[in-house]
Amino acid sequence: MRLVGILAFVFMATLSLSAQDKELEEKINSLMSELTLEEKVSLCSGRDDWSTQPIERLDIPWIWMADGPHGLRRAPATNKAGYGDQHPATCFPTASALSATWDTDLIYKVGQALGEECQALDVNVLLGPGVNIKRSVLGGRNFEYFSEDPVLSGELGAAYINGVQSQGVGTSLKHFVANNVETMRMFMNSDVDMRTLHEIYLTPFEIAVKKAQPWTVMACYNRVQGEYGTQSPYLLSKILKEEWGFEGIVISDWFAVIDRVAALKAGMHIEMPHVSSVNDEILLKAVQEGELDEAILDNLVKEILMVVLKAKSLDREDVDQKVEEHHQFAREVHGQAITLLKNDENVLPLSKDKYKRIAIIGEFAANPRYQGNGSSEVKPTQLDNVLDIIKNEYGKGVKISYAQGYNLKDDNDFTMIEDAVQLAKESDVALVFAGLPLHYESEGIDRKHIDMPAAHNQLIAEVAKVQNNTVAVLTNGSAVAMPWIEQVPAVLETWLGGQAGAGAVADVLFGTVNPSGKLAETFPVKLADTPAAFNFPGEQGNVLYGERIFVGYRYYDEKLIEPLFPFGHGLSYTSFDYSDIQLSAKKISDKDVLEVSLKVKNTGTVAGKETVQLYVSDLESTLQRPEKELKHFVKVELQPGETKEVSFELSGRDFSYYDAKRNMWIAESGSFEIMAAASSRDIRLKAQIELESTQQVPMMVDKYTFAKELWDNLETRELLKEYMPNWINGWVPEGKTMDEANIPGFFMEHPMIKFPYITNNEITHEQVNELIERCKNITYTPAYRTFKEVENVSF
Ligand code: BGC
């Protein structure tokens, strides 16, 4: 009943919205004719810290924007900074925990709850989600981002946006784009090649924009390929608007604008926050002096008014913040995120028959770390701690004892370890709560290493020496090294679980909730193993994306490095069997949709949830490609013994790479493998298909096109035969045809500009130019073999 009600509300909202959109458009057109130039300029910056500029004379309202993303950080007033004095709101698990759920339906619901809180606290736009890729384990804001994988990040981002926006509240998809380092974040140039930019860093934004149309996109602080994100026409106009069809407005990250005029020309709408009237005067002067076309300003202002008026029209009065309900929901959400990394001998769940004396060790148990540092810091409505929850909810019939173990104020204080070890010795099981203190993970600062404080590591190692049943319960927003991994039988990764996370941790430890989280980021053995180890955080304002497309698991696969725990890994208290992979076809074109289905069975004794991951591998490719790439995933719940069928749809894009020379996605003809997996290193089922591309790709011939490319294409080969027959014939073995010429690889590696030299002027420079002209419109069907190496004979 409730679901039907919600659907009806969304349906009505969508219906009335389009009619409303038309009405708004008319209203905006009439407002435009009344706005003065000064007023239009003023609308392109905030009024203060958190609101847009109103024009009272014309009844143009202002709207309230607030952080985000895992809860609402709403200042007491729009002109107050809102650190420490923010209004209490539900602090949900941070993005790195949310992503470990791999559950788009759940993230949608989190979005709905966040949207409700925004409505209750008069906020019109929530500043999130962040879908930047976790390029390095050291990234200071990794706790605020979803994943190292673009599809996972994009799908979760879209679900979050759709959830929030279903409540009549906007979002801000951030930080657009390639904002992957905090060091020098206001200036750093992300030196990333075009293919990588598209395949890895733009893709999550693309998915979120296309599937969810966020009301706003937040332009980043950093530069991308030399241009500030706030003033890049390529990113803001060409990609975001023209290619993806973004309908909303672009706001700057706070104080990110460098050149106001360039920013507007590029397609950025609002500078946030309000800086000073000087900035408005710069714009005014630019229009008056003809440097900025007023028509550009007008378009931007119209789009701003559309968002502002729409937001205002969806404002709801008397919405309840649902503080209690959301606290319970936050606990439920976190229960789906907690990731069981290791569980030898089924140490977990804690059975009261087996463990009568439970040692709870580590200050985090009493003094929880539950979110990250920086602009996303929420003031929680309440805060649970695991020590009290275990005592109150799970303590009956067992002895619960506590030892602090370490001092959160001093990483190198080892004085409390002895007491903790003593307690562990006298207990049946030791739960050691350890991880990263708050100041280790912060916006604005990157980590320098991936180690937990020395006292935490030593505590785990020492406790494990005296207690076989030691469980490391970790609290951290991103990957950490685990030097004691071989010594402990169980590791539970609890991320940053939000205000109600402690309850979820207890639920998982005691088996009330069966863990189903899976890693959305690879955990490396050591920092030196990581993809960006050589190129992070960059130097002298430049960060080279030297690992290119080989980010996260793509890198570990390519380098044959065994990670500590692979992307997608996460255990359960039950087990799952995969079977019966079926494809709707064995041969497809890039225009077809391929259906993939398979069966998953719960083969254990308790109910559980499994996330099935679908990877695609291009078995033979013209360009270098990752061994496999995640394309889809789904989380299913199964009772003991139950089997469910899951299915996925793969389309042309899922088989494509981005060709940076031609600026297009290309699905080459050839063989592809489809893999259903429980993690990126636990492939359960495989199937193969042949793809026949229908694409026609331009040859793009110029004087630097190489002989091998022209020879491998049958059309251009004919032209080579026409222009340099003697030279080709010189490589034809007795009795063979020109097509069978054994042209040495050495010569194939010559560009057209060199043809007169290698052919002894059989083809002249003029003829090379003529040949280039004749090749100009030639296209071909992309396939591996297009640039086939000829047999390498000596010359
Ligand atoms: C952060 C954004 C945030 C904004 C407003 C910036 O420093 O990068 O993520 O939304 O501040 O607090």
Short mmCIF file of C-alpha atoms in Angstrom, two decimals, residues 146 234 315 384-385 471 568 622 665 735 763:
data_model
loop_
_atom_site.label_atom_id
_atom_site.label_comp_id
_atom_site.label_asym_id
_atom_site.label_seq_id
_atom_site.Cartn_x
_atom_site.Cartn_y
_atom_site.Cartn_z
CA PHE A 146 31.89 5.44 -3.74
CA TYR A 234 34.93 21.20 -23.21
CA ASP A 315 9.08 23.15 -1.24
CA ASP A 384 25.39 4.96 19.49
CA ASN A 385 28.46 3.13 20.68
CA VAL A 471 38.32 -10.61 15.58
CA GLY A 568 34.16 -7.07 -4.95
CA THR A 622 43.29 -3.19 -31.16
CA TRP A 665 33.21 4.86 -28.32
CA GLY A 735 54.48 -16.94 -57.59
CA ILE A 763 55.66 8.05 -54.69
#
